[in-house]
Coordinates of C-alpha atoms in Angstrom, one line a residue:
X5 CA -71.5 -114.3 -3.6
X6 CA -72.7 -117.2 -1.5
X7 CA -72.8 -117.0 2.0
X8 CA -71.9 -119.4 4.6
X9 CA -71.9 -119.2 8.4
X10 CA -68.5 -120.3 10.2
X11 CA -66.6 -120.5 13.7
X12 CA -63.4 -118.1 14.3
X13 CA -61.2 -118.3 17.1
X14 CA -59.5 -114.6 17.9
X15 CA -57.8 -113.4 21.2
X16 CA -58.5 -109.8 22.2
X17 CA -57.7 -107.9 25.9
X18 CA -60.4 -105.7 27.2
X19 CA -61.0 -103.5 30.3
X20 CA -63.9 -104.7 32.3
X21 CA -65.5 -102.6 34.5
X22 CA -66.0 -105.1 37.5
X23 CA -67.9 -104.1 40.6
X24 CA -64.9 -104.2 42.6
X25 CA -62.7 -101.9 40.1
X26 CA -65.5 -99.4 40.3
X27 CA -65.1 -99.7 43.7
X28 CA -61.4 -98.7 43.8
X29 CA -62.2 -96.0 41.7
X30 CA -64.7 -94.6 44.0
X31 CA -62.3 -94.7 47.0
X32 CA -59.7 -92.5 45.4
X33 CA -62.2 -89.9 45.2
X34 CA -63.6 -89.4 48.4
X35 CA -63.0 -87.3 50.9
X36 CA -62.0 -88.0 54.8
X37 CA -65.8 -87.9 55.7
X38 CA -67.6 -90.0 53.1
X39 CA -64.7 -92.3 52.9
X40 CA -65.5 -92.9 56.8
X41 CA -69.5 -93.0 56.0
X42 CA -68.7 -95.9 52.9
X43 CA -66.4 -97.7 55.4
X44 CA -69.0 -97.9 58.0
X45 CA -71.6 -99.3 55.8
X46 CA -69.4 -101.9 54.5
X47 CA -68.6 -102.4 58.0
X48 CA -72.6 -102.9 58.8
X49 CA -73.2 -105.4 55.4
X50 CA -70.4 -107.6 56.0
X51 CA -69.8 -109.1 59.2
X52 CA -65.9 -110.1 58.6
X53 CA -65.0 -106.1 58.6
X54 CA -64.0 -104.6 61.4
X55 CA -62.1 -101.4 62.6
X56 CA -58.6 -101.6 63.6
X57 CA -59.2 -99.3 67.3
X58 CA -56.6 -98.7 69.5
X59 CA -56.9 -100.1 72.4
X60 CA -56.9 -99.2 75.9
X61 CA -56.3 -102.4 77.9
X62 CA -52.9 -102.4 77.4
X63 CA -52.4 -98.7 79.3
X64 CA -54.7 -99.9 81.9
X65 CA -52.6 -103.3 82.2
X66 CA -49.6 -101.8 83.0
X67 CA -51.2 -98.8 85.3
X68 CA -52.7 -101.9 87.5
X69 CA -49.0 -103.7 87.0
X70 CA -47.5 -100.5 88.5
X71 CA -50.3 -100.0 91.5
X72 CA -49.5 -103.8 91.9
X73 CA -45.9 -103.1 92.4
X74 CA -45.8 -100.5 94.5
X75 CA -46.6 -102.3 97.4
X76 CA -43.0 -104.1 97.4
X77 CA -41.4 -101.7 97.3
X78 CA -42.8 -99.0 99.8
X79 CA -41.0 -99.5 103.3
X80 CA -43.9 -97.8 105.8
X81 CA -46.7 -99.2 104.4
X82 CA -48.9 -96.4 104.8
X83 CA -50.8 -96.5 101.6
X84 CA -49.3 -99.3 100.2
X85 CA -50.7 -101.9 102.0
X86 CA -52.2 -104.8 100.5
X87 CA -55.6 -104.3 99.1
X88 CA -56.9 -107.4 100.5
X89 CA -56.3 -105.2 103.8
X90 CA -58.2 -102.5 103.1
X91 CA -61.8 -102.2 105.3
X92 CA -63.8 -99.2 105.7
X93 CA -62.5 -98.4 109.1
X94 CA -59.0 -98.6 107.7
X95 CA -60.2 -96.5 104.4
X96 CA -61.8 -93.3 107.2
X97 CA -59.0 -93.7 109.3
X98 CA -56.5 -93.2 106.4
X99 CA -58.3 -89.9 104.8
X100 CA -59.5 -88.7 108.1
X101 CA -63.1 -89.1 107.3
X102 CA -66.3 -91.3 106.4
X103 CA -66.7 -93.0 103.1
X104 CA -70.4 -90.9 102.9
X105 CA -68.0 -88.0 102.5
X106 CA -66.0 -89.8 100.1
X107 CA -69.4 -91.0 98.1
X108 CA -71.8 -88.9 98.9
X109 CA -74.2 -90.0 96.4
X110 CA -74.2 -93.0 98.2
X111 CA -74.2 -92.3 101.9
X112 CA -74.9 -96.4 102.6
X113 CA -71.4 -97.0 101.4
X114 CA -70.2 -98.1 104.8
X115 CA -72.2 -100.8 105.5
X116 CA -72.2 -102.5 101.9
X117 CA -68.4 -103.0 101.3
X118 CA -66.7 -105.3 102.4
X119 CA -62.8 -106.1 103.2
X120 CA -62.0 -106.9 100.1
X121 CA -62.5 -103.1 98.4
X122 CA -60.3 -103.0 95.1
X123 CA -62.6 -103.5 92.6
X124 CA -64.8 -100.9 94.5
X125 CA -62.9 -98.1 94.8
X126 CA -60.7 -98.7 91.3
X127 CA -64.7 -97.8 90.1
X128 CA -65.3 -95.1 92.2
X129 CA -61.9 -93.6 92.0
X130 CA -61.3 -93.5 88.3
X131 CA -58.5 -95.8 88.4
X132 CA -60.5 -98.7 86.9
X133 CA -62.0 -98.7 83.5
X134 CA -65.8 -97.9 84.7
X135 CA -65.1 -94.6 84.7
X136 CA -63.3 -94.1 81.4
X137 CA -65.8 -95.8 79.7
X138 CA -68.0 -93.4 80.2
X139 CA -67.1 -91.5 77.4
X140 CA -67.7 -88.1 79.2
X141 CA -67.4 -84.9 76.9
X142 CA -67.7 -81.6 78.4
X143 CA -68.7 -80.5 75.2
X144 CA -72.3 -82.4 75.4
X145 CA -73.3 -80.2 78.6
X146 CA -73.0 -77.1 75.9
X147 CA -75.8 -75.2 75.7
X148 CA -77.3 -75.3 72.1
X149 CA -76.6 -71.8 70.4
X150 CA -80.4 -70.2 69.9
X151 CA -81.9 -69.6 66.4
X152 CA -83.1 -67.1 64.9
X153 CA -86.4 -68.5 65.0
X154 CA -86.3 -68.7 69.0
X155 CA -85.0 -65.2 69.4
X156 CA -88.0 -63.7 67.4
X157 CA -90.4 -65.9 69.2
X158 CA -89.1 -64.5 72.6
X159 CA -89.5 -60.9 71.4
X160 CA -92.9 -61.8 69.9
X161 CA -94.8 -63.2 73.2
X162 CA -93.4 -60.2 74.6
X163 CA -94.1 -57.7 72.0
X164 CA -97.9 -58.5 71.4
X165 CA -100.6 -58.8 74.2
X166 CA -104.0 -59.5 71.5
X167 CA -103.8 -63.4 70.7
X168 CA -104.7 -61.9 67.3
X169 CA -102.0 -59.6 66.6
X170 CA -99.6 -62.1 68.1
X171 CA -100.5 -64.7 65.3
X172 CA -99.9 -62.7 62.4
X173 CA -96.2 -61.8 63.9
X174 CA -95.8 -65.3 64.2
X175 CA -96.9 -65.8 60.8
X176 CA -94.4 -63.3 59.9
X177 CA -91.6 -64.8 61.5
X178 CA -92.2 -67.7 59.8
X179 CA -91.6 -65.9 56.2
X180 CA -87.8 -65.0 57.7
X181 CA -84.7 -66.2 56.0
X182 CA -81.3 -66.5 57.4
X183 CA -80.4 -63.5 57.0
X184 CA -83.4 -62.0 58.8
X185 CA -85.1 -60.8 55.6
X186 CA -88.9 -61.4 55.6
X187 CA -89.8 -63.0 52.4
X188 CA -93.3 -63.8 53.1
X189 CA -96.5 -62.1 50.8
X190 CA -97.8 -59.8 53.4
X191 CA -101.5 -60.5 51.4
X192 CA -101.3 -64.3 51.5
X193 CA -100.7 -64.1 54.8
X194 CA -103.7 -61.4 55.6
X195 CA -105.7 -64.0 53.1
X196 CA -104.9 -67.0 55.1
X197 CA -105.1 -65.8 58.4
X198 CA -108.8 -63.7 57.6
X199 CA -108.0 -60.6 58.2
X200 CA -106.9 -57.2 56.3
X201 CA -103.5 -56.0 54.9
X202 CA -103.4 -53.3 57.3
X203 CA -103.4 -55.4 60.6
X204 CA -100.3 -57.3 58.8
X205 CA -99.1 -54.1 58.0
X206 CA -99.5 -52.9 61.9
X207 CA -98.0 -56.2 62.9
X208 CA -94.9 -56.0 60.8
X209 CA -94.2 -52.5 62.2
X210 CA -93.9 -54.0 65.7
X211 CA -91.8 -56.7 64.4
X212 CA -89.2 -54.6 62.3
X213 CA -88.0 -52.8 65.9
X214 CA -87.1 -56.0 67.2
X215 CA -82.9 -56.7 67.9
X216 CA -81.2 -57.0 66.2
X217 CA -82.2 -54.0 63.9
X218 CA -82.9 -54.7 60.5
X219 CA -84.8 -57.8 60.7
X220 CA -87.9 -58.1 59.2
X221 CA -86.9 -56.0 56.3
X222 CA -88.2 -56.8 52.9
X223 CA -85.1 -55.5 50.8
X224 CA -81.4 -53.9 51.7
X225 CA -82.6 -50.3 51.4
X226 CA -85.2 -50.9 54.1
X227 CA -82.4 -52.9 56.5
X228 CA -80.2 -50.3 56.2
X229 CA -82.8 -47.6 57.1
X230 CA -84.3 -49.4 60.2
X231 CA -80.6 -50.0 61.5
X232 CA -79.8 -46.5 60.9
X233 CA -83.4 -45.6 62.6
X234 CA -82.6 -46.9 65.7
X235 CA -78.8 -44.7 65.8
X236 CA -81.1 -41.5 64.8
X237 CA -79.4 -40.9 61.8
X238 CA -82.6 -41.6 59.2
X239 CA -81.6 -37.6 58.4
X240 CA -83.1 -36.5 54.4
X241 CA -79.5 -36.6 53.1
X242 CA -79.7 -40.5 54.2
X243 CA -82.6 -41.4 52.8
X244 CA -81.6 -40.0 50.0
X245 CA -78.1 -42.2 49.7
X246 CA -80.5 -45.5 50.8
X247 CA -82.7 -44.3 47.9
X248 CA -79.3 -44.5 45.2
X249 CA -77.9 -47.5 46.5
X250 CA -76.9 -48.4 42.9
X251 CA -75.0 -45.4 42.5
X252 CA -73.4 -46.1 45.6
X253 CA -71.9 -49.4 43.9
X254 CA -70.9 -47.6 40.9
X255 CA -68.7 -45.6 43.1
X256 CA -70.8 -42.2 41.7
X257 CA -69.7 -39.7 44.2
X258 CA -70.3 -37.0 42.3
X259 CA -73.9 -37.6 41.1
X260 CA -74.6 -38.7 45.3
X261 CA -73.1 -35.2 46.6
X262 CA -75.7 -33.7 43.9
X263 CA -78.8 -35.7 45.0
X264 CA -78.1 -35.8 49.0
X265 CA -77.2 -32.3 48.7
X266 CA -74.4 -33.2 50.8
X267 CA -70.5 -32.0 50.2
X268 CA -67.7 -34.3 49.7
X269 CA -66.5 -34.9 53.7
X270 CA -70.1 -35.0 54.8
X271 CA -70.5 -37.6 51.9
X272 CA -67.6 -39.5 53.5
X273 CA -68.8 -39.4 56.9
X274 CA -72.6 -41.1 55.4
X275 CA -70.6 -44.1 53.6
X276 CA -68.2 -44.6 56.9
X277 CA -71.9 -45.1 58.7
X278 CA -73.2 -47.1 55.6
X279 CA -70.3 -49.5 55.7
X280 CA -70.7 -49.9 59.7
X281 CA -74.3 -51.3 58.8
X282 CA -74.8 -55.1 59.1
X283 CA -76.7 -55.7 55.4
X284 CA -77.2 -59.8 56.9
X285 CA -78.6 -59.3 60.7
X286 CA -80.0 -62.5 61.0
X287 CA -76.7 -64.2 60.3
X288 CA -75.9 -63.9 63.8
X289 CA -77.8 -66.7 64.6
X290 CA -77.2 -69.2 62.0
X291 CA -75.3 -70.9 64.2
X292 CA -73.0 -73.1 61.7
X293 CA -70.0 -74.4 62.6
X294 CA -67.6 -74.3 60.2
X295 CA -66.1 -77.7 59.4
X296 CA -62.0 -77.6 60.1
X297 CA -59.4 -78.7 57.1
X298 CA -58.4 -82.1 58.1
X299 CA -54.5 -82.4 55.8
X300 CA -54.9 -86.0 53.6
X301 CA -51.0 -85.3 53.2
X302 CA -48.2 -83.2 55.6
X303 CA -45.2 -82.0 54.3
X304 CA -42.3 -80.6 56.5
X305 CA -38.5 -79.8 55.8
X306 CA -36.1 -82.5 56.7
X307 CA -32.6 -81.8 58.4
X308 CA -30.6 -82.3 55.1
X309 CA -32.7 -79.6 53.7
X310 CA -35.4 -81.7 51.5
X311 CA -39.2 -82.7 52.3
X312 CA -40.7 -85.5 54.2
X313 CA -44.1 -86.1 53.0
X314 CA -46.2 -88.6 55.1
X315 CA -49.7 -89.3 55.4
X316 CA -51.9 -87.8 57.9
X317 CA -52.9 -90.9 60.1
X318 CA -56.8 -89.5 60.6
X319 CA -57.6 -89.7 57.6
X320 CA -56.3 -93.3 57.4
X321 CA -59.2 -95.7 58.6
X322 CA -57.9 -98.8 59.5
X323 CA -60.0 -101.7 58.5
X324 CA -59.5 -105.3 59.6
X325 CA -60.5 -108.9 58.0
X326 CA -61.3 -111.1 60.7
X327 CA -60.2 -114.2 59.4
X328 CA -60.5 -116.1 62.7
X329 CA -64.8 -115.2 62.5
X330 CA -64.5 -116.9 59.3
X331 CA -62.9 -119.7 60.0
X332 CA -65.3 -120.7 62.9
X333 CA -68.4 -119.8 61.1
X334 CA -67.8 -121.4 57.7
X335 CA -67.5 -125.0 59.1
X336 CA -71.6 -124.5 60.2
X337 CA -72.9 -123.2 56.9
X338 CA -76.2 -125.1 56.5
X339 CA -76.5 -124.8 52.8
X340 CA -74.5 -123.6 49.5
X341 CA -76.3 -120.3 49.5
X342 CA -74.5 -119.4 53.3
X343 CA -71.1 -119.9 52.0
X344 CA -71.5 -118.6 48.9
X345 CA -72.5 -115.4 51.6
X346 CA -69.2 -116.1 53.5
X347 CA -67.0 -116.2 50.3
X348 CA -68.6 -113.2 48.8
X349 CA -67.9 -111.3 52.1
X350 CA -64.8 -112.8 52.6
X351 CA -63.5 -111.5 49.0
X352 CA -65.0 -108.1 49.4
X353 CA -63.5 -107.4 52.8
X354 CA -59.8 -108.4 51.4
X355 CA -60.8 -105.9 48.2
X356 CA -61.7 -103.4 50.3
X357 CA -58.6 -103.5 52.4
X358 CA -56.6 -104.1 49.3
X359 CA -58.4 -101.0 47.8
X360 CA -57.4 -98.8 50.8
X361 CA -54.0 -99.6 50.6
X362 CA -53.7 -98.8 47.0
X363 CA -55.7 -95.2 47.8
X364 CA -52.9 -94.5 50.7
X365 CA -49.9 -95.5 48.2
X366 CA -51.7 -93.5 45.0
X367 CA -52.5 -90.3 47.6
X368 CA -48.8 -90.4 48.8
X369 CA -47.1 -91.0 45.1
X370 CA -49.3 -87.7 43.5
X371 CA -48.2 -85.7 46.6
X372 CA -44.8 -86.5 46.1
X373 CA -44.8 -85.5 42.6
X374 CA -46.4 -82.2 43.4
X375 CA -44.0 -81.4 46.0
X376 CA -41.1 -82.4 43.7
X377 CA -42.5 -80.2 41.0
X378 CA -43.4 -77.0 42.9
X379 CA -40.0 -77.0 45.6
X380 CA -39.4 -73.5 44.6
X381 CA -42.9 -72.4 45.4
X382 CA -42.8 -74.0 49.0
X383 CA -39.6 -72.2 49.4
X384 CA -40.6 -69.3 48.4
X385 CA -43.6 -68.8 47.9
X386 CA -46.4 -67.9 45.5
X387 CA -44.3 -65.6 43.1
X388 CA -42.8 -69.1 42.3
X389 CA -45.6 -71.5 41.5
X390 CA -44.8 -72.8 38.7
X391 CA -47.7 -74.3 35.6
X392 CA -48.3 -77.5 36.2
X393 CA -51.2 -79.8 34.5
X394 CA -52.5 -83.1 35.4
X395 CA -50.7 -84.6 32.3
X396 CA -47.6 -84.0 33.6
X397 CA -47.8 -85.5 36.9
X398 CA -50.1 -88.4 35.1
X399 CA -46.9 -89.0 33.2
X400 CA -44.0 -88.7 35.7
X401 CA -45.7 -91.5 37.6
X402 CA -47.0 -93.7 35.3
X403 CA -50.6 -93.6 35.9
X404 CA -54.0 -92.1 34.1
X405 CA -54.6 -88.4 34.0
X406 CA -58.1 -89.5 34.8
X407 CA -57.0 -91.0 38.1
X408 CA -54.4 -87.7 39.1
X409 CA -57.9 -86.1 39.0
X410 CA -59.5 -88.3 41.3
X411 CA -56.6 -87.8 43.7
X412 CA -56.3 -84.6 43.5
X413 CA -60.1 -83.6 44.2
X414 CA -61.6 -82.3 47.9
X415 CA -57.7 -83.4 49.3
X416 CA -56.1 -81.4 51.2
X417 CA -52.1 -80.9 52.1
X418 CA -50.2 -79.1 55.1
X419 CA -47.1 -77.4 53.6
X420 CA -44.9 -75.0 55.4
X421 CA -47.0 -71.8 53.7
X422 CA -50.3 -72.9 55.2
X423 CA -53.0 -75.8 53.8
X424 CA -53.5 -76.2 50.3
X425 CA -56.3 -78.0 48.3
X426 CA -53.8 -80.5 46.2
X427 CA -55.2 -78.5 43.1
X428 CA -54.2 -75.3 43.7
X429 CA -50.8 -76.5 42.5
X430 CA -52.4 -77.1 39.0
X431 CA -52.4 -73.6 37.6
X432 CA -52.2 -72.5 33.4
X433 CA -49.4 -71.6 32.1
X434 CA -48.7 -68.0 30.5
X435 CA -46.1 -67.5 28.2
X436 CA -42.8 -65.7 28.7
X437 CA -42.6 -62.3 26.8
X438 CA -38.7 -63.2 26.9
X439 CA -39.0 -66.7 25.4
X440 CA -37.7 -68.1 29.0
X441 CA -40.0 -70.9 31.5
X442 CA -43.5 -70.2 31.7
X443 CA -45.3 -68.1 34.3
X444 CA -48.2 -69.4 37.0
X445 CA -51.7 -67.9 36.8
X446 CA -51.5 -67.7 40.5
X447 CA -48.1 -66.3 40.2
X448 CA -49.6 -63.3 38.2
X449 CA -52.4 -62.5 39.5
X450 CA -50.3 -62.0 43.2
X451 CA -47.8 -59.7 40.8
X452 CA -51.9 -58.1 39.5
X453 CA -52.8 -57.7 43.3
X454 CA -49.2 -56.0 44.0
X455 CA -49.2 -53.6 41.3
X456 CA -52.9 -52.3 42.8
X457 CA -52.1 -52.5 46.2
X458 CA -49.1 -50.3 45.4
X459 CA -50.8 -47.8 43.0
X460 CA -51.1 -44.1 44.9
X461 CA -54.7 -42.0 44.0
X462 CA -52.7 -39.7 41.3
X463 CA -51.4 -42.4 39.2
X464 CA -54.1 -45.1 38.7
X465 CA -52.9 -48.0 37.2
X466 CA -55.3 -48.7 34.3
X467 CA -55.6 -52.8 32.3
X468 CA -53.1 -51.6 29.9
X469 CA -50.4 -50.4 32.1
X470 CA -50.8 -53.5 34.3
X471 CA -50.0 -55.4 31.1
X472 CA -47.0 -53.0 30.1
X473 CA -45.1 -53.8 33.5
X474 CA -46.1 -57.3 33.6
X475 CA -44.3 -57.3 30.3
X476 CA -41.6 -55.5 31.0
X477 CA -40.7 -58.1 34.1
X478 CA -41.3 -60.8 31.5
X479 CA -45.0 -61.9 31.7
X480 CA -46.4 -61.7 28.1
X481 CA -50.2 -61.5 28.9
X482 CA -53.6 -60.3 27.0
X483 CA -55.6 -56.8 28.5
X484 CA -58.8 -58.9 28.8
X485 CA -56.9 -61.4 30.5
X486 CA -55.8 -58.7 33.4
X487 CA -59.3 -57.8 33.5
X488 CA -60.8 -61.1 34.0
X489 CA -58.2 -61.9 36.5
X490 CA -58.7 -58.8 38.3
X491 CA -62.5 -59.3 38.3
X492 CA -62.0 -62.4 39.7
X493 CA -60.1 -61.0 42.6
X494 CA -63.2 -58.5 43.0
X495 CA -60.8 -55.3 42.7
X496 CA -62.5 -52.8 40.5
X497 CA -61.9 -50.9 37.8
X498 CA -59.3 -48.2 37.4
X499 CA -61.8 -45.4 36.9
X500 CA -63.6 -46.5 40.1
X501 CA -60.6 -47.1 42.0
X502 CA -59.8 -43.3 40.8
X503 CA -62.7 -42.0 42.3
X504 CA -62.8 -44.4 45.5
X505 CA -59.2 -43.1 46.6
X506 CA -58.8 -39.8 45.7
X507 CA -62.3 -39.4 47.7
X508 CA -60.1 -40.9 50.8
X509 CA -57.5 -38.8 50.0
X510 CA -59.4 -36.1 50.2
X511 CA -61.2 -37.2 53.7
X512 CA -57.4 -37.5 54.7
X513 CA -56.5 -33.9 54.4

C-alpha cells in the first residue's frame, strides 16, 4: 500500500476555553465578598473601570436650593436674612452669645471671619459637605475586645513577683489554645528556659487558678476538676465521675452509681453540675464576629397570592466603562504597544460588565425555578419540600447542570420561612411505600426528629419502629438509613435515650 501525503479541507465546531469565558465562569461562583475583592482588582489593573457610587451632590444640591429659598419667602427676616448679611456681631446677637462659645476649639473665630460667612459656618455647622465627608463611624471609637492572651498576661504580672517564675508563666501562656487548653511540653519548656520540671510544674499551679477557671488545663478531665475546685465541689464521688468521663458519654448510669458510690438522684444532681461546666473557657475571648447572611435573592408574597423574586441590590456591584477616559486618552497613544493597552482594557471592561449582567440574569432565572418548584414548601413548610436535583432545574431552563451548580453554591435566598442556602432545596428523593410522588430527605428526617421528640421514657422508639410508622404514613425507607439520618441529627440511640429519660423521669418524681 503506497503512501502519499495530501491536503483535506473539513469544518468542525469546538468549545474554546477563552480567557474571558473562564472568566464568566468564575463570576457565577463567587460569593458577595470575593466577587467585591475580584471587582476591585479589576478596578486597580484597568483604568477604564469604575464603580457606579451613588452620589451625594444631588441631596446636597437641593438642601442648599431649599436654604436658598427660604429667604423669599420668610416675611420677618429674622434668620432668613441674606447671607451676604451675616457678620459676627449679627451671628452673637442672633444666638445670644460669642462665636468662641459657638467654636470653642477655635476661640480666635471672631476676629478671622469676615461678612461674608456662608461657606464658614455651612463647614462648621454640618450643613455643607466638610462635615459629611468625614466619614465618621462611632463604631471606630470601639474599644478592641481583649484576647485571651492579654487577660493571662494581666493575671500573670500580677500573679508572680520572681522575674524567674514569671517567665516560665509566660512561657506557659504562650502554649494556650483558644479554648484555654495548655498544649505546650512542660519539659521543652523547662529545657529551653534552664531550669527543672518542678519550677514549671510550681508555675503551672499558679496559672491554672487564674479566671476564668479551667484554663491552663492539659485535657477535659482536668478543666472540669479545676472549675469544679473553685465551687468546692471536687468531693471523691466527683472525682470519680471526672475519672469515667467515657462512661458518662455512653450514658452508663448504672456502672457510674457503682463506681461514685453515689445513688441515682445524687447521680442526677453531679451530671446537672457537670453540664453547667464550661468544657471551652478560653472561648470567651476569641473574640470573632460572626459574619451576617447577606440574601443574593429575596422572595416575598405578592397581593394576587404568587412570589416576587428580586435581587438583593448589595450584592449587585455596579461597575462602569468610562468610555469618555477612553476617548481622550486614545488620541495621545505614543506607540502601537499603548493602544493595543487601551483596546485590551477597553474589551475587558465591556466583558466584565457583560459578565455581571449575565451572573444577575443566571442568579435570578435558577431562583425562579426553585421557587416555582418548591411553592408548597414555602407555604408550608418543611414537611413539603419536595426532591429536587440539579438536572431538573438544569433542564427546565435550558442551561448546564454544571453551571446550576455554580449558581447554586455559597448563595443565599430570603424566603418567608427564614434564609436558605439555594441548595438546601436540592434534597434526594425517597420512594413512596404507596407508589404515589416521592418524599424529601429533609422532609423525613423533620418526620425522624418528630417521632423522637414525641416518644415518652416507657415506649422508646427503636430504628425499626421509626421505619414501621414512616411506612405506614407512606415513606418507604431502609433501617440503616434512619440510623444514619438520625446520627446525623446527633440524637442517640434508642437504648441510650432509654436510659437518659427514664433517669429524668425518675429525678422528676
Amino acid at each position: 500500500m503506497a503512501l502519499a501525503a495530501k491536503l483535506q479541507l473539513r469544518q468542525s465546531q469546538s468549545l474554546v476555553m477563552t480567557p474571558q469565558l473562564m472568566q464568566s465562569i468564575r463570576l457565577l461562583q463567587f460569593t458577595h465578598i470575593e466577587l467585591e475583592r475580584f471587582i476591585d482588582d479589576e478596578i486597580e489593573r484597568n483604568p477604564l473601570l469604575d464603580r457606579a457610587e451613588p452620589q451625594d451632590d444631588a441631596v446636597n444640591d437641593q438642601a442648599t436650593q431649599k436654604i436658598d429659598a427660604a429667604p423669599e419667602t420668610a416675611t420677618d427676616g429674622d434668620w432668613f436674612e441674606k447671607e451676604t448679611a451675616w457678620s459676627a456681631e449679627a451671628i452673637s446677637e442672633k444666638l445670644d452669645t460669642s462665636l468662641e462659645n459657638l467654636f470653642p476649639d477655635d476661640p480666635g473665630a471672631s476676629e478671622r471671619l469676615g461678612p461674608d460667612l456662608t461657606a464658614q459656618w455651612k463647614s462648621v455647622s454640618g450643613n455643607g459637605s466638610a462635615s459629611s465627608s468625614d466619614g465618621f463611624d462611632v463604631g471606630d471609637m470601639a474599644a478592641a475586645a481583649i484576647t485571651l492572651r492579654e487577660h493571662v498576661g494581666e493575671q500573670v504580672a500580677l500573679a508572680f513577683a520572681d522575674p524567674a517564675a514569671r517567665l516560665i508563666a509566660s512561657e506557659l501562656a504562650d502554649g494556650l489554645d483558644e479554648a484555654g487548653y495548655m498544649r505546650a511540653d512542660m519539659a521543652e519548656i523547662a529545657a529551653r528556659l534552664g531550669t527543672d520540671r518542678a519550677a514549671v510544674a510550681n508555675a503551672l499551679a499558679v496559672c491554672q487558678t487564674f479566671e476564668p477557671a479551667g484554663i491552663f488545663a492539659r485535657d477535659l478531665a482536668e478543666c472540669l476538676s479545676l472549675q469544679l475546685a473553685v465551687r468546692d465541689r471536687l468531693d471523691p464521688a466527683m472525682k470519680a465521675l471526672i475519672a469515667n468521663l467515657e462512661l458518662l458519654a455512653r450514658r452508663d448510669f448504672q456502672t457510674l452509681k457503682r463506681i461514685c458510690g453515689v445513688d441515682e438522684e445524687d447521680l442526677l444532681d453531679m451530671l446537672a453540675e457537670i453540664r453547667a461546666l464550661d468544657p471551652r473557657p478560653g472561648m470567651a475571648f476569641s473574640g470573632g464576629a460572626s459574619d451576617a447572611i447577606i440574601a443574593d435573592v429575596e422572595v416575598r408574597t405578592a397581593n394576587d397570592g404568587s412570589w416576587v423574586i428580586d435581587l438583593n441590590p448589595e450584592t449587585l456591584p455596579r461597575v462602569l466603562v468610562d468610555h469618555i477616559y477612553f476617548a481622550q486618552v486614545s488620541p495621545h497613544a505614543k506607540n502601537q504597544t499603548e493602544k493595543d493597552f487601551l483596546a485590551e482594557c477597553l474589551q475587558n471592561a465591556n466583558w466584565l460588565t457583560r459578565s455581571l449582567d449575565q451572573r444577575a440574569k443566571t442568579i435570578l432565572k435558577v431562583a425562579s425555578e426553585i421557587v416555582r418548584q418548591q411553592d408548597a414548601f414555602l407555604v408550608h413548610g418543611v414537611r413539603h419540600l419536595k426532591p429536587l436535583n440539579l438536572r431538573t432545574v438544569a433542564d427546565a431552563i435550558g442551561m448546564h447542570e454544571s453551571t446550576v451548580s455554580r449558581v447554586t453554591a455559597n448563595k443565599y435566598m430570603l424566603t418567608p420561612r427564614g434564609v436558605f442556602e439555594l441548595r438546601y432545596f436540592f434534597t434526594a428523593s425517597i420512594a413512596s411505600s404507596g407508589g404515589g410522588d416521592a418524599h424529601s430527605s429533609e422532609a423525613v428526617r423533620d418526620r425522624i426528629k418528630q417521632l423522637i421528640d414525641e416518644e415518652k421514657p416507657a415506649d422508646v422508639l427503636s430504628d425499626d419502629a421509626i421505619v414501621d410508622m414512616l411506612r405506614e404514613s407512606g415513606v418507604d425507607i431502609a433501617r440503616r438509613t434512619v440510623a444514619k439520618y438520625r446520627e446525623g441529627m446527633n440524637i442517640p440511640s434508642s437504648v441510650q435515650r432509654r436510659r437518659e429519660k427514664r433517669a429524668l423521669a425518675s429525678a422528676g418524681r
